[in-house]
mmCIF file of C-alpha atoms in Angstrom:
data_model
loop_
_atom_site.group_PDB
_atom_site.id
_atom_site.type_symbol
_atom_site.label_atom_id
_atom_site.label_comp_id
_atom_site.label_asym_id
_atom_site.label_seq_id
_atom_site.Cartn_x
_atom_site.Cartn_y
_atom_site.Cartn_z
ATOM 1 C CA MET A 221 14.206 20.657 -3.228
ATOM 2 C CA HIS A 222 10.695 22.344 -4.833
ATOM 3 C CA ILE A 223 10.088 20.233 -7.401
ATOM 4 C CA THR A 224 6.419 22.295 -9.300
ATOM 5 C CA LYS A 225 3.962 20.092 -11.651
ATOM 6 C CA ASP A 226 5.531 21.451 -14.043
ATOM 7 C CA ALA A 227 8.928 19.816 -13.757
ATOM 8 C CA ILE A 228 7.066 16.840 -13.218
ATOM 9 C CA GLU A 229 5.795 17.355 -16.501
ATOM 10 C CA SER A 230 8.891 18.157 -18.408
ATOM 11 C CA PHE A 231 10.612 15.053 -16.985
ATOM 12 C CA GLU A 232 11.464 12.426 -19.593
ATOM 13 C CA LYS A 233 9.664 9.174 -18.948
ATOM 14 C CA ASP A 234 11.839 6.537 -16.504
ATOM 15 C CA TYR A 235 12.491 9.475 -14.468
ATOM 16 C CA ARG A 236 8.852 11.017 -14.105
ATOM 17 C CA THR A 237 8.349 7.220 -13.833
ATOM 18 C CA HIS A 238 10.925 6.626 -10.794
ATOM 19 C CA LEU A 239 9.732 9.682 -8.888
ATOM 20 C CA ILE A 240 6.026 9.151 -8.794
ATOM 21 C CA ASN A 241 6.280 5.237 -7.888
ATOM 22 C CA SER A 242 9.065 6.769 -4.791
ATOM 23 C CA LEU A 243 6.194 9.104 -2.960
ATOM 24 C CA SER A 244 3.822 6.949 -1.884
ATOM 25 C CA GLY A 245 6.161 5.406 0.413
ATOM 26 C CA PHE A 246 7.475 1.779 1.290
ATOM 27 C CA LYS A 247 5.027 -0.610 -0.988
ATOM 28 C CA SER A 248 3.406 -3.917 -0.176
ATOM 29 C CA ALA A 249 5.544 -7.107 -1.787
ATOM 30 C CA ASN A 250 2.974 -9.884 -3.142
ATOM 31 C CA LEU A 251 2.911 -13.062 -5.763
ATOM 32 C CA ILE A 252 -0.202 -13.020 -6.978
ATOM 33 C CA GLY A 253 -0.672 -16.876 -8.068
ATOM 34 C CA THR A 254 -3.412 -17.624 -10.764
ATOM 35 C CA GLN A 255 -4.707 -20.142 -13.278
ATOM 36 C CA ASP A 256 -6.780 -19.932 -16.478
ATOM 37 C CA GLU A 257 -9.297 -22.179 -17.523
ATOM 38 C CA SER A 258 -7.292 -24.639 -19.079
ATOM 39 C CA GLY A 259 -5.017 -24.747 -16.292
ATOM 40 C CA ASN A 260 -1.587 -22.768 -17.093
ATOM 41 C CA THR A 261 -0.225 -20.589 -14.273
ATOM 42 C CA ASN A 262 0.525 -17.652 -14.195
ATOM 43 C CA LEU A 263 2.610 -15.374 -10.954
ATOM 44 C CA ALA A 264 3.137 -11.745 -10.967
ATOM 45 C CA ILE A 265 4.547 -9.382 -8.509
ATOM 46 C CA VAL A 266 1.936 -6.848 -7.290
ATOM 47 C CA SER A 267 2.887 -3.534 -4.989
ATOM 48 C CA SER A 268 -0.524 -2.430 -4.494
ATOM 49 C CA VAL A 269 -2.337 -4.405 -2.599
ATOM 50 C CA ILE A 270 -3.588 -3.319 0.493
ATOM 51 C CA HIS A 271 -5.427 -3.809 3.388
ATOM 52 C CA LEU A 272 -9.328 -3.201 2.270
ATOM 53 C CA GLY A 273 -11.346 -4.252 5.878
ATOM 54 C CA ALA A 274 -11.573 -7.080 8.685
ATOM 55 C CA HIS A 275 -15.314 -7.297 9.074
ATOM 56 C CA PRO A 276 -15.389 -8.872 6.182
ATOM 57 C CA PRO A 277 -11.783 -9.816 5.420
ATOM 58 C CA LEU A 278 -11.141 -8.052 2.581
ATOM 59 C CA VAL A 279 -7.878 -7.047 -0.203
ATOM 60 C CA ALA A 280 -7.497 -5.516 -1.942
ATOM 61 C CA MET A 281 -4.758 -4.246 -5.751
ATOM 62 C CA ILE A 282 -4.704 -1.941 -8.707
ATOM 63 C CA MET A 283 -3.922 -3.533 -12.022
ATOM 64 C CA ARG A 284 -2.962 -2.420 -15.096
ATOM 65 C CA PRO A 285 -4.886 -4.455 -17.546
ATOM 66 C CA HIS A 286 -2.895 -3.582 -20.708
ATOM 67 C CA SER A 287 0.597 -3.613 -18.458
ATOM 68 C CA VAL A 288 2.348 -7.597 -17.662
ATOM 69 C CA PRO A 289 0.252 -8.654 -15.260
ATOM 70 C CA ARG A 290 -2.915 -8.759 -17.579
ATOM 71 C CA HIS A 291 -2.810 -12.994 -17.332
ATOM 72 C CA THR A 292 -3.306 -12.567 -13.831
ATOM 73 C CA PHE A 293 -6.332 -9.695 -14.059
ATOM 74 C CA GLU A 294 -8.334 -12.529 -17.275
ATOM 75 C CA ASN A 295 -7.320 -15.838 -15.188
ATOM 76 C CA ILE A 296 -9.544 -13.660 -11.621
ATOM 77 C CA ILE A 297 -12.016 -12.928 -14.009
ATOM 78 C CA GLN A 298 -12.143 -15.969 -16.076
ATOM 79 C CA THR A 299 -11.774 -18.346 -12.734
ATOM 80 C CA GLY A 300 -12.525 -16.244 -10.090
ATOM 81 C CA VAL A 301 -9.840 -16.947 -8.072
ATOM 82 C CA PHE A 302 -6.173 -15.900 -6.737
ATOM 83 C CA THR A 303 -3.399 -16.766 -3.973
ATOM 84 C CA ILE A 304 -1.644 -13.195 -2.451
ATOM 85 C CA ASN A 305 1.983 -14.866 -1.512
ATOM 86 C CA GLN A 306 4.456 -12.577 0.645
ATOM 87 C CA VAL A 307 7.341 -11.865 -0.726
ATOM 88 C CA ASN A 308 10.901 -12.491 2.208
ATOM 89 C CA SER A 309 14.277 -12.050 1.270
ATOM 90 C CA GLU A 310 15.209 -15.578 -0.187
ATOM 91 C CA ILE A 311 13.065 -15.058 -3.335
ATOM 92 C CA VAL A 312 13.185 -11.215 -3.917
ATOM 93 C CA GLU A 313 15.061 -11.961 -7.454
ATOM 94 C CA GLN A 314 13.107 -14.558 -8.868
ATOM 95 C CA ALA A 315 9.635 -12.724 -7.304
ATOM 96 C CA HIS A 316 11.237 -9.542 -9.120
ATOM 97 C CA GLN A 317 11.738 -11.450 -12.542
ATOM 98 C CA THR A 318 8.777 -12.829 -12.759
ATOM 99 C CA SER A 319 7.958 -8.770 -14.170
ATOM 100 C CA ALA A 320 9.143 -9.792 -17.135
ATOM 101 C CA ARG A 321 7.139 -9.986 -20.396
ATOM 102 C CA TYR A 322 6.419 -13.874 -20.515
ATOM 103 C CA ASP A 323 3.569 -15.202 -22.785
ATOM 104 C CA LYS A 324 0.814 -17.048 -21.638
ATOM 105 C CA ASP A 325 1.870 -20.060 -21.933
ATOM 106 C CA GLU A 326 4.641 -19.476 -20.189
ATOM 107 C CA SER A 327 4.364 -20.675 -16.069
ATOM 108 C CA GLU A 328 6.600 -18.004 -14.087
ATOM 109 C CA PHE A 329 6.581 -20.767 -11.921
ATOM 110 C CA ASP A 330 8.957 -22.604 -14.431
ATOM 111 C CA ALA A 331 10.834 -19.230 -15.795
ATOM 112 C CA THR A 332 11.424 -17.964 -12.394
ATOM 113 C CA GLY A 333 12.244 -21.567 -10.099
ATOM 114 C CA LEU A 334 9.883 -21.004 -7.781
ATOM 115 C CA THR A 335 7.632 -23.538 -6.511
ATOM 116 C CA GLU A 336 3.593 -24.281 -7.179
ATOM 117 C CA GLN A 337 1.961 -25.928 -4.334
ATOM 118 C CA TYR A 338 -2.015 -26.592 -3.760
ATOM 119 C CA LEU A 339 -3.319 -26.254 0.030
ATOM 120 C CA ALA A 340 -6.520 -27.146 1.102
ATOM 121 C CA ASP A 341 -8.325 -28.547 -1.994
ATOM 122 C CA PHE A 342 -7.884 -23.997 -3.710
ATOM 123 C CA LYS A 343 -8.390 -23.770 -6.926
ATOM 124 C CA ALA A 344 -5.121 -21.272 -7.866
ATOM 125 C CA PRO A 345 -1.417 -22.345 -7.166
ATOM 126 C CA PHE A 346 0.541 -20.553 -4.241
ATOM 127 C CA VAL A 347 4.315 -20.436 -3.938
ATOM 128 C CA ALA A 348 5.607 -22.153 -1.340
ATOM 129 C CA GLN A 349 8.804 -20.717 -0.658
ATOM 130 C CA SER A 350 6.709 -17.887 0.817
ATOM 131 C CA LYS A 351 5.722 -17.955 4.877
ATOM 132 C CA LEU A 352 2.399 -16.429 4.698
ATOM 133 C CA LYS A 353 -0.139 -16.701 1.872
ATOM 134 C CA TYR A 354 -3.553 -17.179 2.069
ATOM 135 C CA ALA A 355 -6.756 -18.323 -0.990
ATOM 136 C CA VAL A 356 -9.068 -15.220 -2.244
ATOM 137 C CA LYS A 357 -12.225 -15.170 -3.549
ATOM 138 C CA PHE A 358 -12.677 -12.519 -6.589
ATOM 139 C CA VAL A 359 -15.685 -10.747 -5.186
ATOM 140 C CA ASP A 360 -15.675 -7.441 -7.205
ATOM 141 C CA HIS A 361 -13.859 -4.588 -9.289
ATOM 142 C CA GLN A 362 -14.482 -1.181 -10.229
ATOM 143 C CA HIS A 363 -12.701 0.688 -13.147
ATOM 144 C CA LEU A 364 -10.652 4.028 -12.485
ATOM 145 C CA ASN A 365 -11.574 5.595 -16.047
ATOM 146 C CA ILE A 366 -9.067 8.723 -15.113
ATOM 147 C CA ASN A 367 -6.102 6.050 -16.425
ATOM 148 C CA ALA A 368 -7.288 2.748 -17.109
ATOM 149 C CA THR A 369 -6.892 1.031 -14.291
ATOM 150 C CA GLU A 370 -9.011 -1.525 -11.690
ATOM 151 C CA LEU A 371 -9.040 -1.913 -8.218
ATOM 152 C CA VAL A 372 -9.995 -5.934 -7.426
ATOM 153 C CA ILE A 373 -11.070 -6.785 -4.602
ATOM 154 C CA GLY A 374 -11.436 -10.394 -2.858
ATOM 155 C CA GLU A 375 -12.311 -11.531 -0.010
ATOM 156 C CA ILE A 376 -10.436 -13.211 2.289
ATOM 157 C CA MET A 377 -10.048 -16.967 3.367
ATOM 158 C CA ASP A 378 -7.784 -19.467 3.864
ATOM 159 C CA ILE A 379 -5.246 -18.642 5.713
ATOM 160 C CA HIS A 380 -1.117 -20.523 5.625
ATOM 161 C CA VAL A 381 1.629 -18.414 7.556
ATOM 162 C CA ASP A 382 4.393 -20.024 9.265
ATOM 163 C CA ASP A 383 3.540 -20.586 13.409
ATOM 164 C CA ILE A 384 6.500 -18.079 14.269
ATOM 165 C CA ALA A 385 5.218 -14.673 12.923
ATOM 166 C CA VAL A 386 1.951 -15.767 14.791
ATOM 167 C CA MET A 387 1.760 -13.093 18.029
ATOM 168 C CA ASP A 388 -0.509 -13.258 20.707
ATOM 169 C CA ASP A 389 -2.842 -10.882 19.841
ATOM 170 C CA GLY A 390 -3.426 -12.211 16.200
ATOM 171 C CA PHE A 391 -0.779 -9.506 14.712
ATOM 172 C CA LEU A 392 1.486 -11.379 11.878
ATOM 173 C CA ASP A 393 5.029 -10.485 12.696
ATOM 174 C CA ILE A 394 5.679 -10.157 9.320
ATOM 175 C CA GLU A 395 9.705 -9.128 9.933
ATOM 176 C CA LEU A 396 10.157 -12.729 11.957
ATOM 177 C CA ILE A 397 9.314 -14.326 8.442
ATOM 178 C CA ASN A 398 11.242 -12.053 6.383
ATOM 179 C CA THR A 399 9.015 -9.805 4.625
ATOM 180 C CA VAL A 400 10.123 -7.436 2.161
ATOM 181 C CA ALA A 401 9.387 -4.060 1.640
ATOM 182 C CA ILE A 402 9.010 -2.429 -1.619
ATOM 183 C CA SER A 403 9.733 1.397 -3.302
ATOM 184 C CA GLY A 404 10.003 3.288 -5.831
ATOM 185 C CA LEU A 405 9.673 0.761 -8.740
ATOM 186 C CA ASP A 406 12.165 -2.103 -8.058
ATOM 187 C CA SER A 407 13.899 -1.389 -4.628
ATOM 188 C CA TYR A 408 13.458 -4.241 -2.045
ATOM 189 C CA HIS A 409 14.409 -3.143 1.730
ATOM 190 C CA LYS A 410 14.362 -5.515 4.510
ATOM 191 C CA THR A 411 12.843 -4.123 7.625
ATOM 192 C CA ARG A 412 14.067 -3.827 11.965
ATOM 193 C CA HIS A 413 11.706 -3.007 13.999
ATOM 194 C CA LEU A 414 10.995 -0.114 15.864
ATOM 195 C CA THR A 415 7.888 0.195 17.606
ATOM 196 C CA ARG A 416 4.365 -0.823 18.284
ATOM 197 C CA LEU A 417 1.981 2.072 19.956
ATOM 198 C CA PRO A 418 -0.960 1.008 21.573
ATOM 199 C CA TYR A 419 -4.881 1.887 20.471
ATOM 200 C CA ALA A 420 -3.932 6.737 20.336
ATOM 201 C CA LYS A 421 -6.557 8.492 23.168
ATOM 202 C CA LYS A 422 -7.244 11.950 23.913
ATOM 203 C CA MET B 133 -0.405 -23.087 10.947
ATOM 204 C CA HIS B 134 -2.919 -23.003 8.339
ATOM 205 C CA ILE B 135 -5.900 -20.559 9.736
ATOM 206 C CA THR B 136 -9.320 -21.954 8.064
ATOM 207 C CA LYS B 137 -12.037 -19.993 6.535
ATOM 208 C CA ASP B 138 -14.478 -20.689 9.428
ATOM 209 C CA ALA B 139 -11.867 -19.852 12.065
ATOM 210 C CA ILE B 140 -11.290 -16.543 11.213
ATOM 211 C CA GLU B 141 -15.673 -16.211 11.241
ATOM 212 C CA SER B 142 -14.800 -17.017 14.460
ATOM 213 C CA PHE B 143 -12.325 -15.013 16.387
ATOM 214 C CA GLU B 144 -13.455 -11.924 17.895
ATOM 215 C CA LYS B 145 -12.785 -8.558 17.040
ATOM 216 C CA ASP B 146 -9.886 -7.520 17.664
ATOM 217 C CA TYR B 147 -7.757 -10.272 17.127
ATOM 218 C CA ARG B 148 -9.608 -10.961 13.821
ATOM 219 C CA THR B 149 -8.566 -7.249 13.011
ATOM 220 C CA HIS B 150 -4.843 -7.674 13.994
ATOM 221 C CA LEU B 151 -4.749 -10.399 12.358
ATOM 222 C CA ILE B 152 -6.173 -9.768 8.646
ATOM 223 C CA ASN B 153 -4.279 -6.199 8.655
ATOM 224 C CA SER B 154 -1.142 -8.804 8.826
ATOM 225 C CA LEU B 155 -1.694 -9.749 5.376
ATOM 226 C CA SER B 156 -1.163 -7.221 3.304
ATOM 227 C CA GLY B 157 2.280 -6.552 3.915
ATOM 228 C CA PHE B 158 3.794 -3.774 4.904
ATOM 229 C CA LYS B 159 2.215 -0.126 4.072
ATOM 230 C CA SER B 160 3.524 3.334 3.917
ATOM 231 C CA ALA B 161 3.022 5.674 6.309
ATOM 232 C CA ASN B 162 2.266 8.999 5.680
ATOM 233 C CA LEU B 163 0.043 11.793 6.979
ATOM 234 C CA ILE B 164 -2.590 13.552 5.733
ATOM 235 C CA GLY B 165 -3.349 17.478 5.576
ATOM 236 C CA THR B 166 -6.031 19.346 5.702
ATOM 237 C CA GLN B 167 -8.291 21.923 6.516
ATOM 238 C CA ASP B 168 -12.151 23.238 6.961
ATOM 239 C CA GLU B 169 -13.996 25.902 4.690
ATOM 240 C CA SER B 170 -13.551 27.801 8.217
ATOM 241 C CA GLY B 171 -9.469 27.183 8.418
ATOM 242 C CA ASN B 172 -10.081 24.557 10.954
ATOM 243 C CA THR B 173 -6.812 22.552 10.178
ATOM 244 C CA ASN B 174 -6.673 18.018 10.344
ATOM 245 C CA LEU B 175 -3.986 15.989 10.320
ATOM 246 C CA ALA B 176 -4.223 11.877 10.442
ATOM 247 C CA ILE B 177 -2.228 8.318 10.292
ATOM 248 C CA VAL B 178 -3.155 6.844 6.558
ATOM 249 C CA SER B 179 -1.386 3.363 5.918
ATOM 250 C CA SER B 180 -3.214 3.245 2.599
ATOM 251 C CA VAL B 181 -1.634 5.133 0.534
ATOM 252 C CA ILE B 182 -0.877 3.782 -3.114
ATOM 253 C CA HIS B 183 0.831 4.901 -6.305
ATOM 254 C CA LEU B 184 -2.211 4.757 -8.913
ATOM 255 C CA GLY B 185 0.133 5.785 -12.047
ATOM 256 C CA ALA B 186 2.411 8.070 -12.959
ATOM 257 C CA HIS B 187 1.600 9.384 -16.267
ATOM 258 C CA PRO B 188 -1.029 11.437 -15.277
ATOM 259 C CA PRO B 189 0.943 11.074 -11.859
ATOM 260 C CA LEU B 190 -2.420 9.909 -9.516
ATOM 261 C CA VAL B 191 -2.335 9.028 -6.031
ATOM 262 C CA ALA B 192 -4.713 7.304 -4.630
ATOM 263 C CA MET B 193 -6.396 5.777 -0.896
ATOM 264 C CA ILE B 194 -9.242 4.150 1.041
ATOM 265 C CA MET B 195 -11.069 6.551 3.663
ATOM 266 C CA ARG B 196 -13.219 5.164 6.334
ATOM 267 C CA PRO B 197 -15.875 7.618 6.595
ATOM 268 C CA HIS B 198 -17.149 6.854 8.995
ATOM 269 C CA SER B 199 -14.332 6.290 11.524
ATOM 270 C CA VAL B 200 -11.816 8.740 12.697
ATOM 271 C CA PRO B 201 -10.535 10.413 9.768
ATOM 272 C CA ARG B 202 -14.301 11.283 8.794
ATOM 273 C CA HIS B 203 -12.870 15.082 9.202
ATOM 274 C CA THR B 204 -9.946 14.788 7.105
ATOM 275 C CA PHE B 205 -12.638 13.074 4.214
ATOM 276 C CA GLU B 206 -14.485 16.176 4.517
ATOM 277 C CA ASN B 207 -12.318 18.120 4.728
ATOM 278 C CA ILE B 208 -11.243 16.746 1.202
ATOM 279 C CA ILE B 209 -14.645 16.986 -0.400
ATOM 280 C CA GLN B 210 -15.239 21.136 0.501
ATOM 281 C CA THR B 211 -11.971 22.362 -0.368
ATOM 282 C CA GLY B 212 -11.009 19.489 -2.423
ATOM 283 C CA VAL B 213 -7.206 20.081 -1.855
ATOM 284 C CA PHE B 214 -5.077 17.785 0.676
ATOM 285 C CA THR B 215 -1.516 16.845 1.288
ATOM 286 C CA ILE B 216 0.242 13.922 1.751
ATOM 287 C CA ASN B 217 3.078 13.418 4.029
ATOM 288 C CA GLN B 218 6.024 10.686 4.527
ATOM 289 C CA VAL B 219 6.174 9.566 8.467
ATOM 290 C CA ASN B 220 9.851 9.307 9.376
ATOM 291 C CA SER B 221 11.492 7.608 12.551
ATOM 292 C CA GLU B 222 11.628 10.936 14.156
ATOM 293 C CA ILE B 223 7.930 11.574 14.651
ATOM 294 C CA VAL B 224 5.906 8.272 14.501
ATOM 295 C CA GLU B 225 4.684 8.622 18.024
ATOM 296 C CA GLN B 226 2.923 12.023 17.271
ATOM 297 C CA ALA B 227 2.046 10.662 14.051
ATOM 298 C CA HIS B 228 0.539 7.665 15.397
ATOM 299 C CA GLN B 229 -1.034 9.829 17.953
ATOM 300 C CA THR B 230 -3.590 12.143 15.259
ATOM 301 C CA SER B 231 -5.591 8.658 14.665
ATOM 302 C CA ALA B 232 -7.467 9.764 18.914
ATOM 303 C CA ARG B 233 -10.870 10.854 18.371
ATOM 304 C CA TYR B 234 -9.725 14.632 18.597
ATOM 305 C CA ASP B 235 -13.579 16.918 18.051
ATOM 306 C CA LYS B 236 -13.053 19.022 14.400
ATOM 307 C CA ASP B 237 -12.616 22.047 15.873
ATOM 308 C CA GLU B 238 -9.154 20.774 17.909
ATOM 309 C CA SER B 239 -6.499 21.033 15.597
ATOM 310 C CA GLU B 240 -3.946 17.076 15.615
ATOM 311 C CA PHE B 241 -1.212 19.117 14.427
ATOM 312 C CA ASP B 242 -1.717 21.522 17.957
ATOM 313 C CA ALA B 243 -2.189 17.774 20.050
ATOM 314 C CA THR B 244 0.493 16.167 18.826
ATOM 315 C CA GLY B 245 3.311 19.090 18.335
ATOM 316 C CA LEU B 246 4.058 18.573 14.581
ATOM 317 C CA THR B 247 4.099 21.909 12.955
ATOM 318 C CA GLU B 248 1.397 23.227 9.973
ATOM 319 C CA GLN B 249 3.780 25.038 7.738
ATOM 320 C CA TYR B 250 1.982 26.103 4.218
ATOM 321 C CA LEU B 251 4.113 25.854 0.973
ATOM 322 C CA ALA B 252 4.003 27.597 -2.539
ATOM 323 C CA ASP B 253 0.253 28.928 -1.771
ATOM 324 C CA PHE B 254 -1.520 26.041 -1.356
ATOM 325 C CA LYS B 255 -4.277 25.984 1.081
ATOM 326 C CA ALA B 256 -4.169 22.931 2.738
ATOM 327 C CA PRO B 257 -1.645 22.643 5.538
ATOM 328 C CA PHE B 258 2.504 20.375 5.673
ATOM 329 C CA VAL B 259 3.498 18.710 8.370
ATOM 330 C CA ALA B 260 7.062 21.003 9.173
ATOM 331 C CA GLN B 261 9.079 17.451 10.132
ATOM 332 C CA SER B 262 8.354 15.890 7.451
ATOM 333 C CA LYS B 263 11.038 15.670 4.101
ATOM 334 C CA LEU B 264 8.786 14.482 1.502
ATOM 335 C CA LYS B 265 5.716 15.762 1.011
ATOM 336 C CA TYR B 266 3.205 16.966 -1.901
ATOM 337 C CA ALA B 267 0.218 18.608 -2.493
ATOM 338 C CA VAL B 268 -2.435 16.425 -4.756
ATOM 339 C CA LYS B 269 -5.393 18.071 -5.751
ATOM 340 C CA PHE B 270 -8.893 15.752 -5.320
ATOM 341 C CA VAL B 271 -9.743 14.631 -8.626
ATOM 342 C CA ASP B 272 -12.242 11.841 -8.290
ATOM 343 C CA HIS B 273 -14.103 8.805 -4.656
ATOM 344 C CA GLN B 274 -15.488 5.939 -5.455
ATOM 345 C CA HIS B 275 -17.609 4.197 -3.127
ATOM 346 C CA LEU B 276 -16.722 0.937 -2.153
ATOM 347 C CA ASN B 277 -20.255 -0.308 -1.359
ATOM 348 C CA ILE B 278 -18.897 -3.670 0.439
ATOM 349 C CA ASN B 279 -18.146 -2.141 3.172
ATOM 350 C CA ALA B 280 -19.167 1.621 3.376
ATOM 351 C CA THR B 281 -15.620 2.435 2.134
ATOM 352 C CA GLU B 282 -14.020 5.074 0.151
ATOM 353 C CA LEU B 283 -11.209 5.099 -2.412
ATOM 354 C CA VAL B 284 -9.695 8.457 -2.838
ATOM 355 C CA ILE B 285 -7.763 9.457 -5.625
ATOM 356 C CA GLY B 286 -5.566 12.472 -6.480
ATOM 357 C CA GLU B 287 -3.223 14.389 -9.260
ATOM 358 C CA ILE B 288 -0.055 14.308 -7.653
ATOM 359 C CA MET B 289 0.694 19.111 -8.061
ATOM 360 C CA ASP B 290 4.306 20.091 -6.136
ATOM 361 C CA ILE B 291 6.681 18.080 -4.350
ATOM 362 C CA HIS B 292 9.131 19.183 -1.397
ATOM 363 C CA VAL B 293 11.389 16.654 -0.351
ATOM 364 C CA ASP B 294 14.964 16.662 1.222
ATOM 365 C CA ASP B 295 17.702 17.137 -1.512
ATOM 366 C CA ILE B 296 19.423 13.804 -0.140
ATOM 367 C CA ALA B 297 17.017 11.602 -1.082
ATOM 368 C CA VAL B 298 16.891 12.968 -4.572
ATOM 369 C CA MET B 299 18.998 9.692 -7.083
ATOM 370 C CA ASP B 300 20.141 10.686 -10.537
ATOM 371 C CA ASP B 301 17.505 8.618 -12.395
ATOM 372 C CA GLY B 302 14.962 10.306 -10.333
ATOM 373 C CA PHE B 303 14.209 7.058 -7.827
ATOM 374 C CA LEU B 304 13.982 9.165 -3.986
ATOM 375 C CA ASP B 305 16.437 7.433 -1.958
ATOM 376 C CA ILE B 306 13.309 7.259 0.764
ATOM 377 C CA GLU B 307 15.663 5.631 3.330
ATOM 378 C CA LEU B 308 18.259 7.825 3.569
ATOM 379 C CA ILE B 309 15.283 10.515 4.817
ATOM 380 C CA ASN B 310 13.906 7.687 7.171
ATOM 381 C CA THR B 311 10.779 7.190 5.725
ATOM 382 C CA VAL B 312 8.990 4.497 8.481
ATOM 383 C CA ALA B 313 6.746 1.479 6.866
ATOM 384 C CA ILE B 314 3.498 -0.315 8.561
ATOM 385 C CA SER B 315 2.555 -3.647 9.860
ATOM 386 C CA GLY B 316 -0.649 -4.295 11.191
ATOM 387 C CA LEU B 317 -2.574 -1.452 12.796
ATOM 388 C CA ASP B 318 0.145 -0.370 15.239
ATOM 389 C CA SER B 319 3.784 -1.250 14.428
ATOM 390 C CA TYR B 320 6.247 0.643 12.562
ATOM 391 C CA HIS B 321 9.653 -0.222 11.529
ATOM 392 C CA LYS B 322 12.381 1.722 9.915
ATOM 393 C CA THR B 323 14.064 0.033 6.544
ATOM 394 C CA ARG B 324 17.842 -1.611 5.254
ATOM 395 C CA HIS B 325 18.456 -1.508 1.310
ATOM 396 C CA LEU B 326 18.340 -4.666 0.495
ATOM 397 C CA THR B 327 19.327 -4.450 -3.527
ATOM 398 C CA ARG B 328 17.605 -2.405 -6.783
ATOM 399 C CA LEU B 329 17.239 -4.568 -9.467
ATOM 400 C CA PRO B 330 16.996 -4.020 -12.927
ATOM 401 C CA TYR B 331 14.019 -3.829 -15.668
ATOM 402 C CA ALA B 332 12.850 -8.101 -15.778
ATOM 403 C CA LYS B 333 13.343 -9.417 -19.138
ATOM 404 C CA LYS B 334 12.462 -12.923 -20.667
#
């Protein structure tokens, strides 16, 4: 099927949102834990977390400051810290529920039943039920004029991971801890390992 | 297991690369098709393609201009166009092989056996074996000073997708066309659908 640019522009909003959200492929499923200066906690599911580099260890994500995760963005700017918690298949429904429009003084932890956890004196809350999570120090954000989003960049600090995921070469087998992938806006997937391939040579 | 920031800094380079690459979660698997002004084609696997927005329809990816996909970045800047082709389980080995260090005048299409395809008068090459692919017009790039990477932003033009993936609400079921996910540097995964969840309300 050939879907032209004109056709894309003619689709109604929801249809187009589903279609365009499907194009990038499988996305990571992460919960971003923050709190504001008064200690109000916030938790938001984000599908745009990406690896930015290993030397230094950096992660990035796209935030839409004018949509639901705006409290997350505000808290990151205010406090300079956040946590990233991988979503596993046991907490998919609760993780998805964090995308509802809760007020700033309502914690998504309370609303969804996910458990706040504080580790190694880090100021931002972790999700107890997540089996791979890490502390992140906010480094920079870049405003993307084209659609008023923000690329948020963070430095990876301490990592907390279930022992069974840690392989001999440093690779974390996130399939063993049931990490899920997202496709489109709202579709969640488990994975089945196909292969690990060696460094490609000519 | 608690891996401290100090421990991360002390790991040898490859171990650290595997570890940090595992943290973001499952990543998309896409082949970027380009050509230079002389018509030399290039194909590069990229795991950093993300959805940037649906209105306008935008996609973004991180490129490391000083590492393997540098020809891709140069071609995009030169010609203003590229294609994104989802990797499916039938072409995982060939897709991975595009990450080898071929010279600029060697086409990864020839080297891997993937087939160049030209669709709807678009100047950049598609991958015939991909079941979901789209034409992208280069819009902007932003240099990320922190690690000398580039965020490349593109506008989604025509889409070419296998009919069986197109659902009634615009969602593309990329599991039906065997799109794979990547974890870490080199691990490839098929998926198994868990659930689609409704728009979350308080």
